[in-house]
Amino acid sequence: MRILTTAALALALSAPVSAAPPSKPARLGLCAACHGEDGMARIPGAPNLAGQKLDYLRQALRQYRDGRRDIPVMRAATGPLTDAELDQLAEWFSAQTPSRAAQ
């Protein structure tokens, strides 16, 4: 009985944990105008953000906001955002599933 209990516990602990999807950020609107709410760009030249690595997005957003990446439109969009708001946006876009463009 003890072996069965130990095996059941080991199996339960090894199962992947499903994290809840991030909630939609309050500041998503301005980003969505160019990058799409789902992270798939709506205008030419804007990159798709869906499925990008979370750490990459966090760093990029901070670099735009702080001026280390000198893109005026992105500096203006991220300038008033807090670290927490940038994190919410990064989490949102990294959790989105990229979709193939229609051909």
Tab-separated table of N, CA and C in Angstrom:
chain	number	residue	atom	x	y	z
A	1	MET	N	0.824	-1.191	0.000
A	1	MET	CA	0.000	0.000	0.000
A	1	MET	C	0.863	1.248	0.000
A	2	ARG	N	1.939	1.204	0.757
A	2	ARG	CA	2.832	2.358	0.840
A	2	ARG	C	3.468	2.657	-0.513
A	3	ILE	N	3.855	1.632	-1.251
A	3	ILE	CA	4.460	1.822	-2.575
A	3	ILE	C	3.435	2.418	-3.528
A	4	LEU	N	2.213	1.961	-3.467
A	4	LEU	CA	1.153	2.491	-4.320
A	4	LEU	C	0.892	3.965	-4.017
A	5	THR	N	0.860	4.320	-2.748
A	5	THR	CA	0.651	5.714	-2.347
A	5	THR	C	1.808	6.588	-2.821
A	6	THR	N	3.026	6.104	-2.654
A	6	THR	CA	4.208	6.845	-3.091
A	6	THR	C	4.200	7.026	-4.605
A	7	ALA	N	3.849	5.995	-5.342
A	7	ALA	CA	3.802	6.067	-6.799
A	7	ALA	C	2.727	7.054	-7.261
A	8	ALA	N	1.574	7.039	-6.618
A	8	ALA	CA	0.490	7.960	-6.974
A	8	ALA	C	0.894	9.404	-6.694
A	9	LEU	N	1.553	9.619	-5.572
A	9	LEU	CA	2.017	10.965	-5.226
A	9	LEU	C	3.071	11.451	-6.220
A	10	ALA	N	4.006	10.591	-6.580
A	10	ALA	CA	5.045	10.957	-7.542
A	10	ALA	C	4.433	11.291	-8.897
A	11	LEU	N	3.448	10.535	-9.313
A	11	LEU	CA	2.772	10.788	-10.578
A	11	LEU	C	2.025	12.119	-10.547
A	12	ALA	N	1.355	12.396	-9.449
A	12	ALA	CA	0.613	13.648	-9.324
A	12	ALA	C	1.547	14.848	-9.344
A	13	LEU	N	2.683	14.747	-8.709
A	13	LEU	CA	3.629	15.858	-8.656
A	13	LEU	C	4.368	16.065	-9.969
A	14	SER	N	4.427	15.031	-10.808
A	14	SER	CA	5.142	15.166	-12.074
A	14	SER	C	4.248	15.673	-13.205
A	15	ALA	N	2.949	15.743	-12.976
A	15	ALA	CA	2.023	16.230	-14.002
A	15	ALA	C	2.232	17.728	-14.210
A	16	PRO	N	2.171	18.185	-15.454
A	16	PRO	CA	2.351	19.614	-15.690
A	16	PRO	C	1.228	20.426	-15.060
A	17	VAL	N	1.593	21.574	-14.561
A	17	VAL	CA	0.626	22.464	-13.934
A	17	VAL	C	0.158	23.452	-14.984
A	18	SER	N	-1.131	23.572	-15.149
A	18	SER	CA	-1.674	24.513	-16.116
A	18	SER	C	-1.831	25.872	-15.450
A	19	ALA	N	-1.099	26.823	-15.961
A	19	ALA	CA	-1.209	28.181	-15.434
A	19	ALA	C	-2.394	28.862	-16.091
A	20	ALA	N	-3.049	29.692	-15.335
A	20	ALA	CA	-4.178	30.440	-15.888
A	20	ALA	C	-3.641	31.441	-16.907
A	21	PRO	N	-4.356	31.632	-18.005
A	21	PRO	CA	-3.898	32.615	-18.981
A	21	PRO	C	-3.941	34.011	-18.364
A	22	PRO	N	-3.036	34.880	-18.806
A	22	PRO	CA	-3.039	36.232	-18.228
A	22	PRO	C	-4.323	36.971	-18.602
A	23	SER	N	-4.751	37.846	-17.724
A	23	SER	CA	-5.930	38.642	-18.040
A	23	SER	C	-5.527	39.786	-18.965
A	24	LYS	N	-6.490	40.248	-19.734
A	24	LYS	CA	-6.231	41.299	-20.715
A	24	LYS	C	-5.780	42.569	-19.993
A	25	PRO	N	-4.619	43.117	-20.385
A	25	PRO	CA	-4.118	44.333	-19.730
A	25	PRO	C	-5.013	45.539	-20.004
A	26	ALA	N	-5.130	46.395	-19.019
A	26	ALA	CA	-5.929	47.609	-19.174
A	26	ALA	C	-5.343	48.522	-20.245
A	27	ARG	N	-4.033	48.492	-20.436
A	27	ARG	CA	-3.367	49.381	-21.388
A	27	ARG	C	-3.144	48.733	-22.752
A	28	LEU	N	-3.871	47.699	-23.084
A	28	LEU	CA	-3.671	46.970	-24.334
A	28	LEU	C	-4.053	47.776	-25.576
A	29	GLY	N	-5.013	48.688	-25.462
A	29	GLY	CA	-5.571	49.396	-26.607
A	29	GLY	C	-4.567	50.063	-27.514
A	30	LEU	N	-3.647	50.827	-26.963
A	30	LEU	CA	-2.680	51.537	-27.782
A	30	LEU	C	-1.766	50.556	-28.514
A	31	CYS	N	-1.340	49.505	-27.843
A	31	CYS	CA	-0.482	48.493	-28.474
A	31	CYS	C	-1.241	47.767	-29.587
A	32	ALA	N	-2.504	47.454	-29.296
A	32	ALA	CA	-3.323	46.691	-30.238
A	32	ALA	C	-3.559	47.440	-31.540
A	33	ALA	N	-3.495	48.761	-31.503
A	33	ALA	CA	-3.705	49.543	-32.724
A	33	ALA	C	-2.716	49.146	-33.814
A	34	CYS	N	-1.498	48.837	-33.449
A	34	CYS	CA	-0.475	48.449	-34.435
A	34	CYS	C	-0.175	46.945	-34.408
A	35	HIS	N	-0.069	46.390	-33.199
A	35	HIS	CA	0.367	45.003	-33.044
A	35	HIS	C	-0.787	44.011	-32.950
A	36	GLY	N	-2.024	44.504	-32.914
A	36	GLY	CA	-3.185	43.634	-32.795
A	36	GLY	C	-3.382	43.160	-31.373
A	37	GLU	N	-4.625	43.033	-30.976
A	37	GLU	CA	-4.930	42.551	-29.630
A	37	GLU	C	-4.392	41.149	-29.406
A	38	ASP	N	-4.341	40.375	-30.478
A	38	ASP	CA	-3.839	39.006	-30.404
A	38	ASP	C	-2.344	38.909	-30.696
A	39	GLY	N	-1.683	40.058	-30.854
A	39	GLY	CA	-0.250	40.067	-31.107
A	39	GLY	C	0.142	39.886	-32.556
A	40	MET	N	-0.841	39.853	-33.444
A	40	MET	CA	-0.569	39.735	-34.880
A	40	MET	C	-0.749	41.123	-35.493
A	41	ALA	N	0.342	41.658	-36.042
A	41	ALA	CA	0.399	43.045	-36.510
A	41	ALA	C	-0.727	43.390	-37.470
A	42	ARG	N	-1.227	44.601	-37.317
A	42	ARG	CA	-2.322	45.111	-38.145
A	42	ARG	C	-1.841	46.070	-39.227
A	43	ILE	N	-0.617	46.566	-39.080
A	43	ILE	CA	-0.113	47.514	-40.068
A	43	ILE	C	1.248	47.034	-40.568
A	44	PRO	N	1.589	47.370	-41.823
A	44	PRO	CA	2.895	46.970	-42.358
A	44	PRO	C	4.031	47.564	-41.524
A	45	GLY	N	5.044	46.773	-41.304
A	45	GLY	CA	6.213	47.227	-40.567
A	45	GLY	C	6.161	46.993	-39.072
A	46	ALA	N	4.989	46.743	-38.527
A	46	ALA	CA	4.867	46.458	-37.092
A	46	ALA	C	5.117	44.964	-36.886
A	47	PRO	N	5.969	44.617	-35.938
A	47	PRO	CA	6.246	43.190	-35.725
A	47	PRO	C	5.107	42.472	-35.008
A	48	ASN	N	4.986	41.188	-35.286
A	48	ASN	CA	4.069	40.335	-34.542
A	48	ASN	C	4.680	40.078	-33.165
A	49	LEU	N	3.876	40.181	-32.140
A	49	LEU	CA	4.349	39.963	-30.776
A	49	LEU	C	3.850	38.648	-30.187
A	50	ALA	N	2.867	38.043	-30.806
A	50	ALA	CA	2.287	36.798	-30.288
A	50	ALA	C	3.354	35.721	-30.168
A	51	GLY	N	3.431	35.134	-28.978
A	51	GLY	CA	4.327	34.010	-28.759
A	51	GLY	C	5.787	34.373	-28.571
A	52	GLN	N	6.120	35.667	-28.543
A	52	GLN	CA	7.508	36.052	-28.289
A	52	GLN	C	7.880	35.657	-26.862
A	53	LYS	N	9.142	35.481	-26.608
A	53	LYS	CA	9.618	35.118	-25.273
A	53	LYS	C	9.305	36.243	-24.282
A	54	LEU	N	8.802	35.857	-23.124
A	54	LEU	CA	8.402	36.813	-22.098
A	54	LEU	C	9.545	37.743	-21.697
A	55	ASP	N	10.711	37.190	-21.421
A	55	ASP	CA	11.839	38.025	-20.982
A	55	ASP	C	12.258	39.006	-22.072
A	56	TYR	N	12.223	38.568	-23.323
A	56	TYR	CA	12.561	39.457	-24.432
A	56	TYR	C	11.595	40.644	-24.479
A	57	LEU	N	10.296	40.350	-24.397
A	57	LEU	CA	9.305	41.428	-24.448
A	57	LEU	C	9.453	42.385	-23.270
A	58	ARG	N	9.681	41.849	-22.091
A	58	ARG	CA	9.875	42.712	-20.910
A	58	ARG	C	11.049	43.675	-21.123
A	59	GLN	N	12.164	43.116	-21.554
A	59	GLN	CA	13.352	43.942	-21.766
A	59	GLN	C	13.120	44.968	-22.871
A	60	ALA	N	12.538	44.539	-23.988
A	60	ALA	CA	12.308	45.446	-25.115
A	60	ALA	C	11.395	46.602	-24.703
A	61	LEU	N	10.322	46.312	-23.998
A	61	LEU	CA	9.404	47.367	-23.580
A	61	LEU	C	10.092	48.372	-22.657
A	62	ARG	N	10.896	47.891	-21.745
A	62	ARG	CA	11.635	48.806	-20.858
A	62	ARG	C	12.647	49.637	-21.638
A	63	GLN	N	13.294	49.008	-22.612
A	63	GLN	CA	14.272	49.736	-23.421
A	63	GLN	C	13.602	50.813	-24.276
A	64	TYR	N	12.430	50.542	-24.805
A	64	TYR	CA	11.690	51.579	-25.541
A	64	TYR	C	11.324	52.723	-24.603
A	65	ARG	N	10.785	52.376	-23.450
A	65	ARG	CA	10.344	53.388	-22.493
A	65	ARG	C	11.506	54.255	-22.011
A	66	ASP	N	12.643	53.627	-21.757
A	66	ASP	CA	13.799	54.342	-21.207
A	66	ASP	C	14.647	55.023	-22.278
A	67	GLY	N	14.329	54.815	-23.558
A	67	GLY	CA	15.060	55.458	-24.636
A	67	GLY	C	16.292	54.708	-25.112
A	68	ARG	N	16.543	53.520	-24.563
A	68	ARG	CA	17.701	52.740	-25.021
A	68	ARG	C	17.462	52.178	-26.416
A	69	ARG	N	16.212	52.011	-26.781
A	69	ARG	CA	15.819	51.706	-28.164
A	69	ARG	C	15.124	52.967	-28.650
A	70	ASP	N	15.733	53.624	-29.586
A	70	ASP	CA	15.282	54.947	-29.987
A	70	ASP	C	14.271	54.884	-31.136
A	71	ILE	N	13.055	54.502	-30.813
A	71	ILE	CA	11.943	54.484	-31.751
A	71	ILE	C	10.893	55.425	-31.168
A	72	PRO	N	10.750	56.647	-31.717
A	72	PRO	CA	9.882	57.655	-31.104
A	72	PRO	C	8.455	57.194	-30.819
A	73	VAL	N	7.824	56.481	-31.751
A	73	VAL	CA	6.438	56.062	-31.531
A	73	VAL	C	6.346	55.080	-30.358
A	74	MET	N	7.342	54.215	-30.231
A	74	MET	CA	7.332	53.269	-29.121
A	74	MET	C	7.674	53.967	-27.806
A	75	ARG	N	8.547	54.941	-27.863
A	75	ARG	CA	8.879	55.713	-26.652
A	75	ARG	C	7.632	56.443	-26.151
A	76	ALA	N	6.880	57.014	-27.090
A	76	ALA	CA	5.655	57.725	-26.709
A	76	ALA	C	4.613	56.760	-26.140
A	77	ALA	N	4.511	55.578	-26.737
A	77	ALA	CA	3.509	54.604	-26.292
A	77	ALA	C	3.848	54.014	-24.937
A	78	THR	N	5.123	53.794	-24.660
A	78	THR	CA	5.515	53.132	-23.415
A	78	THR	C	5.927	54.112	-22.320
A	79	GLY	N	6.174	55.352	-22.676
A	79	GLY	CA	6.659	56.351	-21.720
A	79	GLY	C	5.872	56.451	-20.432
A	80	PRO	N	4.550	56.515	-20.490
A	80	PRO	CA	3.782	56.680	-19.249
A	80	PRO	C	3.502	55.368	-18.493
A	81	LEU	N	3.979	54.236	-18.987
A	81	LEU	CA	3.640	52.952	-18.374
A	81	LEU	C	4.585	52.593	-17.234
A	82	THR	N	4.019	51.994	-16.203
A	82	THR	CA	4.795	51.511	-15.063
A	82	THR	C	5.426	50.165	-15.405
A	83	ASP	N	6.362	49.732	-14.579
A	83	ASP	CA	6.950	48.405	-14.770
A	83	ASP	C	5.872	47.325	-14.720
A	84	ALA	N	4.925	47.463	-13.817
A	84	ALA	CA	3.848	46.465	-13.695
A	84	ALA	C	3.009	46.416	-14.967
A	85	GLU	N	2.709	47.567	-15.544
A	85	GLU	CA	1.922	47.595	-16.782
A	85	GLU	C	2.713	46.998	-17.943
A	86	LEU	N	4.005	47.273	-18.007
A	86	LEU	CA	4.839	46.676	-19.052
A	86	LEU	C	4.879	45.163	-18.888
A	87	ASP	N	4.964	44.692	-17.650
A	87	ASP	CA	4.957	43.246	-17.393
A	87	ASP	C	3.647	42.616	-17.848
A	88	GLN	N	2.525	43.279	-17.569
A	88	GLN	CA	1.225	42.750	-17.995
A	88	GLN	C	1.163	42.638	-19.517
A	89	LEU	N	1.660	43.639	-20.215
A	89	LEU	CA	1.653	43.603	-21.678
A	89	LEU	C	2.562	42.492	-22.197
A	90	ALA	N	3.744	42.367	-21.614
A	90	ALA	CA	4.673	41.314	-22.030
A	90	ALA	C	4.060	39.934	-21.795
A	91	GLU	N	3.443	39.743	-20.644
A	91	GLU	CA	2.809	38.461	-20.335
A	91	GLU	C	1.672	38.170	-21.309
A	92	TRP	N	0.872	39.181	-21.614
A	92	TRP	CA	-0.250	39.010	-22.527
A	92	TRP	C	0.233	38.565	-23.905
A	93	PHE	N	1.154	39.324	-24.485
A	93	PHE	CA	1.598	39.011	-25.845
A	93	PHE	C	2.372	37.695	-25.910
A	94	SER	N	3.160	37.381	-24.898
A	94	SER	CA	3.900	36.119	-24.925
A	94	SER	C	2.963	34.920	-24.826
A	95	ALA	N	1.789	35.104	-24.215
A	95	ALA	CA	0.827	34.008	-24.059
A	95	ALA	C	-0.058	33.807	-25.289
A	96	GLN	N	-0.025	34.744	-26.225
A	96	GLN	CA	-0.859	34.626	-27.419
A	96	GLN	C	-0.237	33.631	-28.396
A	97	THR	N	-1.073	32.949	-29.140
A	97	THR	CA	-0.600	31.977	-30.120
A	97	THR	C	-0.464	32.641	-31.485
A	98	PRO	N	0.737	32.571	-32.056
A	98	PRO	CA	0.900	33.159	-33.395
A	98	PRO	C	0.024	32.423	-34.410
A	99	SER	N	-0.503	33.158	-35.345
A	99	SER	CA	-1.302	32.527	-36.395
A	99	SER	C	-0.638	32.796	-37.730
A	100	ARG	N	-0.848	31.911	-38.650
A	100	ARG	CA	-0.277	32.072	-39.985
A	100	ARG	C	-1.051	33.153	-40.727
A	101	ALA	N	-0.325	33.924	-41.494
A	101	ALA	CA	-0.965	34.963	-42.314
A	101	ALA	C	-1.750	34.303	-43.438
A	102	ALA	N	-2.886	34.892	-43.767
A	102	ALA	CA	-3.680	34.390	-44.898
A	102	ALA	C	-2.913	34.625	-46.186
A	103	GLN	N	-2.958	33.650	-47.084
A	103	GLN	CA	-2.219	33.793	-48.345
A	103	GLN	C	-3.153	33.955	-49.504
